[in-house]
Amino acid sequence: MRNRIQTLEQLESRLSLTPEERAGTILAGKKLALGITPHFFNLIDRNDPDCPIRRQVVPRMEESNTAPDELMDPCGEDSHMPVPGLVHRYPDRVLLLVTDRCASYCRYCTRSRVVSGAGEQELTIDLEGAFTYLKRHPEVRDVLISGGDPLLLSDAKLDQILGRLREIPSVEFVRLGSRIPVFLPQRITPELLAVFRKHQPLWISIHSNHPKEITREVKEALGRLADAGIPLGNQSVLLRGVNDQVEILKELFHKLLLCRVRPYYLYQCDLIQGSAHLRTTIREGQELMERLRGHTTGYAVPTYVVDGPGGGGKIPIGPSYIVGMTDDRVILKNFRGDVYEYPEISHSIVSDLRG
Ligand SMILES: *Cc1c(COP(=O)(O)O)cnc(C)c1O
Ligand code: SF4
């Protein structure tokens, strides 16, 4: 963490920047800070200005343009916080933000308004308030700990948070969202694993977008987590010029399966301010999904979702395999585009059978 690249000087001494990157890096200090771990930086192809790793973490001038329809808080989280740092959008689960810092900063971060400490808005966190809220809301059975990156907290702090959650009888499912296994695989230490083992069952969702990110070190870190009995999922963001090609997504998802990580969600990029150069259309996303489903291992195919702008939550966006639907039949197409009919059971048949 101490050796991260955080200034223009540090970046420029290691990488010859394009004018767009240079200008973007100067402006980054006002919005989302520059931060790149040595592990992740070393994956950058220094001769390729379009390197998919570089595109994710090196700021660009385009970030300071706000395209029409882009939002500060694209998922409407601020308006769904009953307690600072606790987002309660779905009936039975909450998102608990425990820090605003990450090991590296993704330029498309959906929470860039509060992450990194560089922007105007600050993330306020009230953990005691969150624990009290959860005790008073026994309908919440699932807590997703995120941030920022929760694995930046010390082992002792994580132990304490997990312990406090485990004291609440209605909280049965606890998971962490973290990009640390990818940005800083060294963080997955025996001591950290001991904390996780203590608070089983615990699930972790990692975040990776490109097969280059799954290095030997990352694979080993994921192996340590899996060996500790932690089921692993992955969330990817569909990004223009990073992973918007079927071969890239397929290679990433296959590699993840071999690391015992199940691709969970593929996100349509949120309407975050300054993200237009990284966003694809939903139609492109659906076409990519169509080229995965049925063409490769089902476990390797995540659910493609868009966070309903303004606070709709995750909405699966297909593609749909239902071509038509009437009262007595459903017309389906398979992965090759061939059409099949599934006749619906009718209530009269059911009652006839009953006699
Ligand atoms: C993504 C998210 C969750 C978890 O959703 P799952 O579909 O159960 O993974 C919970 N709360 C918020 C606010 C979220 O954005
Ligand atoms: S790791 Fe997650 S929270 Fe942190 S900058 Fe990247 S997308 Fe944002």
Tab-separated table of C-alpha atoms and ligand atoms in Angstrom:
chain	number	residue	atom	x	y	z
A	1	MET	CA	0.000	0.000	0.000
A	2	ARG	CA	2.870	2.344	0.836
A	3	ASN	CA	4.345	1.764	-2.619
A	4	ARG	CA	1.201	2.646	-4.513
A	5	ILE	CA	1.295	5.108	-7.375
A	6	GLN	CA	-0.613	8.149	-6.168
A	7	THR	CA	0.878	11.191	-7.882
A	8	LEU	CA	1.380	12.399	-11.433
A	9	GLU	CA	5.154	12.345	-10.869
A	10	GLN	CA	5.136	8.719	-9.749
A	11	LEU	CA	2.958	7.747	-12.688
A	12	GLU	CA	4.923	9.720	-15.279
A	13	SER	CA	8.261	8.364	-14.143
A	14	ARG	CA	7.057	4.851	-14.982
A	15	LEU	CA	4.724	5.318	-17.920
A	16	SER	CA	4.733	7.722	-20.840
A	17	LEU	CA	1.300	9.267	-20.591
A	18	THR	CA	-0.869	10.431	-23.458
A	19	PRO	CA	-1.996	14.076	-23.257
A	20	GLU	CA	-5.514	12.844	-22.273
A	21	GLU	CA	-4.084	10.764	-19.450
A	22	ARG	CA	-1.843	13.562	-18.222
A	23	ALA	CA	-4.700	16.068	-18.120
A	24	GLY	CA	-6.980	13.467	-16.527
A	25	THR	CA	-4.441	12.704	-13.814
A	26	ILE	CA	-4.081	16.367	-12.905
A	27	LEU	CA	-7.864	16.627	-12.534
A	28	ALA	CA	-8.229	13.295	-10.701
A	29	GLY	CA	-7.266	14.938	-7.438
A	30	LYS	CA	-10.589	16.791	-7.444
A	31	LYS	CA	-12.864	13.793	-8.019
A	32	LEU	CA	-11.546	10.283	-7.598
A	33	ALA	CA	-7.936	9.996	-6.466
A	34	LEU	CA	-5.235	8.255	-8.467
A	35	GLY	CA	-4.153	5.036	-6.794
A	36	ILE	CA	-2.562	1.936	-8.335
A	37	THR	CA	-0.880	-0.882	-6.428
A	38	PRO	CA	2.508	-2.086	-7.763
A	39	HIS	CA	0.979	-5.525	-8.399
A	40	PHE	CA	-1.733	-4.086	-10.640
A	41	PHE	CA	0.530	-1.477	-12.248
A	42	ASN	CA	2.936	-4.190	-13.359
A	43	LEU	CA	0.167	-5.727	-15.471
A	44	ILE	CA	0.029	-2.619	-17.661
A	45	ASP	CA	1.470	-2.960	-21.146
A	46	ARG	CA	3.549	0.222	-21.232
A	47	ASN	CA	3.675	0.267	-25.011
A	48	ASP	CA	-0.075	0.099	-25.451
A	49	PRO	CA	-2.086	3.242	-24.655
A	50	ASP	CA	-5.243	1.113	-25.028
A	51	CYS	CA	-4.104	-1.565	-22.561
A	52	PRO	CA	-7.229	-2.845	-20.772
A	53	ILE	CA	-5.532	-2.700	-17.365
A	54	ARG	CA	-4.378	0.859	-17.989
A	55	ARG	CA	-7.860	1.955	-19.084
A	56	GLN	CA	-9.295	0.835	-15.747
A	57	VAL	CA	-6.964	2.743	-13.414
A	58	VAL	CA	-5.114	5.514	-15.289
A	59	PRO	CA	-7.295	8.663	-15.307
A	60	ARG	CA	-8.252	10.229	-18.623
A	61	MET	CA	-9.441	13.679	-19.589
A	62	GLU	CA	-12.860	12.286	-20.591
A	63	GLU	CA	-13.602	11.713	-16.900
A	64	SER	CA	-14.194	15.407	-16.430
A	65	ASN	CA	-16.906	15.551	-19.117
A	66	THR	CA	-20.408	14.891	-17.891
A	67	ALA	CA	-22.524	13.333	-20.627
A	68	PRO	CA	-26.308	13.878	-20.641
A	69	ASP	CA	-28.079	11.586	-18.168
A	70	GLU	CA	-24.980	10.919	-16.083
A	71	LEU	CA	-25.477	11.120	-12.329
A	72	MET	CA	-23.440	11.766	-9.174
A	73	ASP	CA	-25.175	8.910	-7.380
A	74	PRO	CA	-26.273	6.638	-10.256
A	75	CYS	CA	-27.736	3.938	-8.013
A	76	GLY	CA	-29.593	6.370	-5.748
A	77	GLU	CA	-27.802	5.052	-2.667
A	78	ASP	CA	-27.766	8.266	-0.649
A	79	SER	CA	-31.567	8.380	-0.588
A	80	HIS	CA	-31.798	4.765	0.641
A	81	MET	CA	-29.586	5.134	3.712
A	82	PRO	CA	-31.567	4.874	6.950
A	83	VAL	CA	-28.232	5.091	8.811
A	84	PRO	CA	-25.075	6.683	7.348
A	85	GLY	CA	-23.194	3.965	5.449
A	86	LEU	CA	-26.086	1.473	5.470
A	87	VAL	CA	-28.068	1.091	2.221
A	88	HIS	CA	-31.369	-0.731	2.670
A	89	ARG	CA	-32.970	-1.123	-0.745
A	90	TYR	CA	-34.140	-4.727	-0.836
A	91	PRO	CA	-36.554	-6.285	1.671
A	92	ASP	CA	-34.237	-8.796	3.328
A	93	ARG	CA	-30.696	-7.519	2.786
A	94	VAL	CA	-28.509	-4.480	3.255
A	95	LEU	CA	-25.282	-3.044	1.975
A	96	LEU	CA	-22.945	-1.926	4.758
A	97	LEU	CA	-20.210	0.505	3.716
A	98	VAL	CA	-17.307	0.250	6.158
A	99	THR	CA	-14.588	2.357	4.533
A	100	ASP	CA	-14.190	4.834	1.672
A	101	ARG	CA	-10.694	3.660	0.695
A	102	CYS	CA	-9.553	1.087	-1.891
A	103	ALA	CA	-6.176	-0.382	-2.770
A	104	SER	CA	-6.472	1.066	-6.300
A	105	TYR	CA	-9.140	3.302	-7.794
A	106	CYS	CA	-11.245	2.157	-10.740
A	107	ARG	CA	-11.995	5.119	-12.961
A	108	TYR	CA	-15.597	3.925	-13.506
A	109	CYS	CA	-16.315	3.424	-9.801
A	110	THR	CA	-20.045	3.646	-9.195
A	111	ARG	CA	-19.381	5.112	-5.759
A	112	SER	CA	-16.726	7.595	-6.896
A	113	ARG	CA	-18.735	10.438	-5.312
A	114	VAL	CA	-17.603	9.213	-1.876
A	115	VAL	CA	-14.708	6.834	-2.536
A	116	SER	CA	-11.016	7.855	-2.123
A	117	GLY	CA	-11.632	11.028	-0.116
A	118	ALA	CA	-10.790	13.296	-3.078
A	119	GLY	CA	-14.290	14.479	-4.021
A	120	GLU	CA	-16.460	17.004	-2.247
A	121	GLN	CA	-18.812	14.487	-0.680
A	122	GLU	CA	-17.596	12.506	2.285
A	123	LEU	CA	-18.763	9.027	3.223
A	124	THR	CA	-20.057	9.054	6.761
A	125	ILE	CA	-20.125	5.722	8.474
A	126	ASP	CA	-22.014	4.956	11.660
A	127	LEU	CA	-21.286	1.333	12.501
A	128	GLU	CA	-22.959	1.464	15.917
A	129	GLY	CA	-26.021	2.981	14.295
A	130	ALA	CA	-25.977	0.217	11.680
A	131	PHE	CA	-25.796	-2.558	14.302
A	132	THR	CA	-28.702	-0.959	16.213
A	133	TYR	CA	-30.707	-0.678	12.977
A	134	LEU	CA	-30.094	-4.353	12.165
A	135	LYS	CA	-31.227	-5.393	15.661
A	136	ARG	CA	-34.427	-3.414	15.167
A	137	HIS	CA	-34.989	-4.819	11.664
A	138	PRO	CA	-35.058	-8.607	11.985
A	139	GLU	CA	-36.346	-8.849	8.402
A	140	VAL	CA	-32.740	-8.203	7.297
A	141	ARG	CA	-31.114	-11.628	7.057
A	142	ASP	CA	-28.261	-10.786	4.658
A	143	VAL	CA	-25.509	-8.180	5.123
A	144	LEU	CA	-23.159	-7.306	2.280
A	145	ILE	CA	-20.058	-5.572	3.624
A	146	SER	CA	-18.496	-3.271	1.074
A	147	GLY	CA	-17.020	0.226	0.699
A	148	GLY	CA	-14.484	1.227	-0.588
A	149	ASP	CA	-12.770	-2.042	0.100
A	150	PRO	CA	-13.459	-3.709	3.458
A	151	LEU	CA	-10.262	-5.777	3.260
A	152	LEU	CA	-8.300	-2.567	3.763
A	153	LEU	CA	-9.438	-2.617	7.380
A	154	SER	CA	-7.146	-4.326	9.863
A	155	ASP	CA	-7.730	-7.954	10.790
A	156	ALA	CA	-8.802	-6.814	14.275
A	157	LYS	CA	-11.357	-4.356	12.904
A	158	LEU	CA	-12.811	-6.934	10.502
A	159	ASP	CA	-12.967	-9.460	13.325
A	160	GLN	CA	-14.857	-6.937	15.414
A	161	ILE	CA	-17.363	-6.036	12.660
A	162	LEU	CA	-18.001	-9.677	11.766
A	163	GLY	CA	-18.348	-10.546	15.459
A	164	ARG	CA	-20.874	-7.767	16.040
A	165	LEU	CA	-22.927	-8.917	13.046
A	166	ARG	CA	-22.826	-12.515	14.245
A	167	GLU	CA	-24.296	-11.375	17.581
A	168	ILE	CA	-27.478	-10.315	15.795
A	169	PRO	CA	-29.586	-13.479	15.554
A	170	SER	CA	-31.597	-12.368	12.509
A	171	VAL	CA	-28.433	-11.818	10.434
A	172	GLU	CA	-27.789	-15.234	8.926
A	173	PHE	CA	-25.907	-14.520	5.708
A	174	VAL	CA	-22.799	-12.345	5.661
A	175	ARG	CA	-20.689	-11.566	2.617
A	176	LEU	CA	-17.868	-9.227	1.701
A	177	GLY	CA	-17.320	-7.422	-1.587
A	178	SER	CA	-13.638	-6.798	-2.281
A	179	ARG	CA	-11.258	-6.125	-5.122
A	180	ILE	CA	-8.243	-6.690	-2.842
A	181	PRO	CA	-7.594	-10.271	-4.034
A	182	VAL	CA	-6.984	-8.720	-7.480
A	183	PHE	CA	-5.282	-5.443	-6.514
A	184	LEU	CA	-3.289	-6.620	-3.512
A	185	PRO	CA	-3.246	-10.428	-3.325
A	186	GLN	CA	-0.578	-10.244	-0.579
A	187	ARG	CA	-3.353	-9.061	1.772
A	188	ILE	CA	-4.809	-12.580	1.903
A	189	THR	CA	-2.626	-13.634	4.834
A	190	PRO	CA	-2.956	-16.622	7.187
A	191	GLU	CA	-4.039	-14.167	9.916
A	192	LEU	CA	-6.842	-12.777	7.757
A	193	LEU	CA	-7.964	-16.293	6.839
A	194	ALA	CA	-8.082	-17.157	10.551
A	195	VAL	CA	-10.498	-14.246	11.099
A	196	PHE	CA	-12.694	-15.452	8.223
A	197	ARG	CA	-12.672	-19.045	9.507
A	198	LYS	CA	-13.888	-17.801	12.863
A	199	HIS	CA	-16.978	-16.213	11.345
A	200	GLN	CA	-18.123	-18.917	8.936
A	201	PRO	CA	-20.249	-19.126	6.891
A	202	LEU	CA	-18.873	-16.171	5.008
A	203	TRP	CA	-19.023	-15.530	1.268
A	204	ILE	CA	-16.829	-13.188	-0.757
A	205	SER	CA	-17.495	-11.467	-4.069
A	206	ILE	CA	-14.383	-10.335	-5.849
A	207	HIS	CA	-14.275	-7.878	-8.756
A	208	SER	CA	-12.270	-8.592	-11.900
A	209	ASN	CA	-12.827	-7.482	-15.462
A	210	HIS	CA	-10.078	-8.865	-17.668
A	211	PRO	CA	-8.228	-12.202	-17.870
A	212	LYS	CA	-4.875	-10.403	-17.461
A	213	GLU	CA	-5.950	-9.635	-13.884
A	214	ILE	CA	-5.934	-13.317	-12.951
A	215	THR	CA	-2.206	-13.640	-12.322
A	216	ARG	CA	-0.416	-16.482	-10.551
A	217	GLU	CA	-0.412	-14.427	-7.326
A	218	VAL	CA	-4.142	-13.739	-7.650
A	219	LYS	CA	-4.841	-17.392	-8.344
A	220	GLU	CA	-2.892	-18.366	-5.225
A	221	ALA	CA	-4.718	-15.782	-3.090
A	222	LEU	CA	-8.069	-17.049	-4.357
A	223	GLY	CA	-6.935	-20.601	-3.655
A	224	ARG	CA	-6.163	-19.650	-0.043
A	225	LEU	CA	-9.648	-18.164	0.327
A	226	ALA	CA	-11.309	-21.181	-1.256
A	227	ASP	CA	-9.255	-23.546	0.913
A	228	ALA	CA	-10.450	-21.595	3.951
A	229	GLY	CA	-13.962	-22.666	2.986
A	230	ILE	CA	-15.136	-19.372	1.543
A	231	PRO	CA	-17.421	-19.624	-1.495
A	232	LEU	CA	-16.247	-17.085	-4.056
A	233	GLY	CA	-18.168	-15.113	-6.657
A	234	ASN	CA	-17.024	-12.497	-9.132
A	235	GLN	CA	-18.578	-9.264	-10.269
A	236	SER	CA	-17.439	-7.698	-13.528
A	237	VAL	CA	-18.351	-4.397	-15.085
A	238	LEU	CA	-18.809	-4.391	-18.841
A	239	LEU	CA	-16.384	-1.733	-20.075
A	240	ARG	CA	-15.775	-0.410	-23.568
A	241	GLY	CA	-12.241	-1.150	-24.699
A	242	VAL	CA	-11.589	-3.365	-21.679
A	243	ASN	CA	-13.780	-6.445	-21.865
A	244	ASP	CA	-16.477	-5.790	-24.481
A	245	GLN	CA	-15.457	-8.781	-26.599
A	246	VAL	CA	-16.822	-12.269	-26.155
A	247	GLU	CA	-13.399	-13.941	-26.312
A	248	ILE	CA	-12.112	-11.745	-23.479
A	249	LEU	CA	-15.131	-12.359	-21.260
A	250	LYS	CA	-14.990	-16.083	-21.949
A	251	GLU	CA	-11.304	-16.291	-21.077
A	252	LEU	CA	-11.896	-14.321	-17.867
A	253	PHE	CA	-14.828	-16.469	-16.774
A	254	HIS	CA	-13.004	-19.708	-17.603
A	255	LYS	CA	-9.961	-18.584	-15.616
A	256	LEU	CA	-12.176	-17.666	-12.680
A	257	LEU	CA	-13.784	-21.118	-12.646
A	258	LEU	CA	-10.319	-22.661	-12.424
A	259	CYS	CA	-9.681	-20.420	-9.407
A	260	ARG	CA	-12.921	-21.749	-7.854
A	261	VAL	CA	-14.687	-18.432	-8.418
A	262	ARG	CA	-18.198	-18.441	-9.864
A	263	PRO	CA	-18.956	-15.509	-12.193
A	264	TYR	CA	-21.941	-13.928	-10.406
A	265	TYR	CA	-22.866	-10.616	-12.045
A	266	LEU	CA	-21.839	-8.773	-15.181
A	267	TYR	CA	-22.868	-5.160	-14.650
A	268	GLN	CA	-23.926	-2.742	-17.289
A	269	CYS	CA	-21.713	0.285	-16.483
A	270	ASP	CA	-23.618	2.735	-14.276
A	271	LEU	CA	-24.342	6.266	-15.471
A	272	ILE	CA	-21.504	7.645	-13.397
A	273	GLN	CA	-20.268	11.119	-14.314
A	274	GLY	CA	-17.395	10.960	-16.810
A	275	SER	CA	-17.958	7.310	-17.766
A	276	ALA	CA	-19.227	7.715	-21.344
A	277	HIS	CA	-15.913	6.599	-22.882
A	278	LEU	CA	-16.108	3.360	-20.873
A	279	ARG	CA	-19.759	2.499	-21.386
A	280	THR	CA	-21.267	0.119	-23.952
A	281	THR	CA	-24.900	-0.031	-24.988
A	282	ILE	CA	-27.200	-2.588	-23.382
A	283	ARG	CA	-27.787	-4.047	-26.833
A	284	GLU	CA	-24.056	-4.791	-27.134
A	285	GLY	CA	-24.135	-6.389	-23.700
A	286	GLN	CA	-27.048	-8.606	-24.651
A	287	GLU	CA	-25.263	-9.729	-27.798
A	288	LEU	CA	-22.210	-10.685	-25.742
A	289	MET	CA	-24.372	-12.639	-23.302
A	290	GLU	CA	-26.059	-14.433	-26.198
A	291	ARG	CA	-22.654	-15.571	-27.356
A	292	LEU	CA	-21.857	-17.013	-23.927
A	293	ARG	CA	-25.050	-18.747	-22.786
A	294	GLY	CA	-25.180	-22.261	-24.214
A	295	HIS	CA	-21.830	-21.816	-25.933
A	296	THR	CA	-19.828	-22.474	-22.769
A	297	THR	CA	-20.108	-23.927	-19.266
A	298	GLY	CA	-23.203	-22.609	-17.525
A	299	TYR	CA	-21.184	-21.906	-14.377
A	300	ALA	CA	-19.066	-19.529	-16.450
A	301	VAL	CA	-22.041	-17.383	-17.436
A	302	PRO	CA	-22.918	-14.569	-15.000
A	303	THR	CA	-26.237	-12.764	-14.795
A	304	TYR	CA	-26.153	-9.538	-16.788
A	305	VAL	CA	-27.733	-6.744	-14.736
A	306	VAL	CA	-28.267	-3.009	-14.836
A	307	ASP	CA	-28.734	-1.009	-11.673
A	308	GLY	CA	-31.974	0.842	-12.350
A	309	PRO	CA	-30.796	4.486	-12.597
A	310	GLY	CA	-31.795	6.490	-9.553
A	311	GLY	CA	-32.323	3.510	-7.256
A	312	GLY	CA	-34.159	0.674	-9.020
A	313	GLY	CA	-31.758	-1.970	-7.809
A	314	LYS	CA	-30.310	-4.711	-9.970
A	315	ILE	CA	-32.472	-5.621	-12.936
A	316	PRO	CA	-31.536	-8.697	-15.016
A	317	ILE	CA	-31.489	-7.660	-18.645
A	318	GLY	CA	-31.439	-10.899	-20.473
A	319	PRO	CA	-31.191	-11.500	-23.340
A	320	SER	CA	-34.595	-13.128	-23.279
A	321	TYR	CA	-35.085	-16.570	-24.766
A	322	ILE	CA	-38.857	-16.236	-24.734
A	323	VAL	CA	-40.026	-15.320	-28.211
A	324	GLY	CA	-43.735	-15.360	-27.455
A	325	MET	CA	-46.199	-16.348	-24.780
A	326	THR	CA	-49.887	-17.207	-24.960
A	327	ASP	CA	-52.210	-18.698	-22.333
A	328	ASP	CA	-51.402	-22.240	-23.419
A	329	ARG	CA	-47.869	-22.101	-24.785
A	330	VAL	CA	-44.476	-20.466	-24.532
A	331	ILE	CA	-42.385	-20.022	-27.657
A	332	LEU	CA	-38.670	-20.315	-26.857
A	333	LYS	CA	-35.464	-20.005	-28.799
A	334	ASN	CA	-32.318	-21.893	-27.838
A	335	PHE	CA	-28.701	-20.700	-27.992
A	336	ARG	CA	-28.563	-21.493	-31.718
A	337	GLY	CA	-31.681	-19.497	-32.431
A	338	ASP	CA	-33.844	-22.592	-33.101
A	339	VAL	CA	-37.430	-22.228	-31.947
A	340	TYR	CA	-39.162	-24.586	-29.500
A	341	GLU	CA	-42.614	-24.635	-27.951
A	342	TYR	CA	-43.377	-25.496	-24.369
A	343	PRO	CA	-47.083	-26.198	-23.823
A	344	GLU	CA	-48.309	-24.808	-20.504
A	345	ILE	CA	-50.137	-27.125	-18.168
A	346	SER	CA	-53.767	-26.074	-18.103
A	347	HIS	CA	-55.840	-25.977	-14.955
A	348	SER	CA	-58.517	-28.143	-16.561
A	349	ILE	CA	-55.981	-30.932	-17.210
A	350	VAL	CA	-54.807	-30.743	-13.598
A	351	SER	CA	-58.350	-31.025	-12.252
A	352	ASP	CA	-59.219	-33.834	-14.733
A	353	LEU	CA	-56.217	-35.818	-13.479
A	354	ARG	CA	-57.331	-35.288	-9.918
A	355	GLY	CA	-60.608	-36.891	-10.958
B	1	LIG	C1	-26.157	-5.435	-4.941
B	1	LIG	C2	-26.801	-5.012	-3.719
B	1	LIG	C3	-27.229	-5.952	-2.768
B	1	LIG	C4	-27.036	-7.442	-2.970
B	1	LIG	O1	-27.812	-7.889	-4.041
B	1	LIG	P1	-27.754	-9.443	-4.480
B	1	LIG	O2	-28.523	-9.481	-5.762
B	1	LIG	O3	-28.421	-10.208	-3.380
B	1	LIG	O4	-26.328	-9.815	-4.626
B	1	LIG	C5	-27.852	-5.486	-1.639
B	1	LIG	N1	-28.065	-4.162	-1.437
B	1	LIG	C6	-27.680	-3.243	-2.335
B	1	LIG	C7	-27.984	-1.813	-2.073
B	1	LIG	C8	-27.038	-3.624	-3.505
B	1	LIG	O5	-26.643	-2.712	-4.392
B	2	SF4	S1	-12.568	-1.362	-5.947
B	2	SF4	FE1	-14.811	-1.021	-6.078
B	2	SF4	S2	-15.226	0.666	-4.638
B	2	SF4	FE2	-13.005	0.660	-5.054
B	2	SF4	S3	-12.701	2.088	-6.740
B	2	SF4	FE3	-12.930	0.049	-7.643
B	2	SF4	S4	-15.143	-0.097	-8.108
B	2	SF4	FE4	-14.892	1.604	-6.638
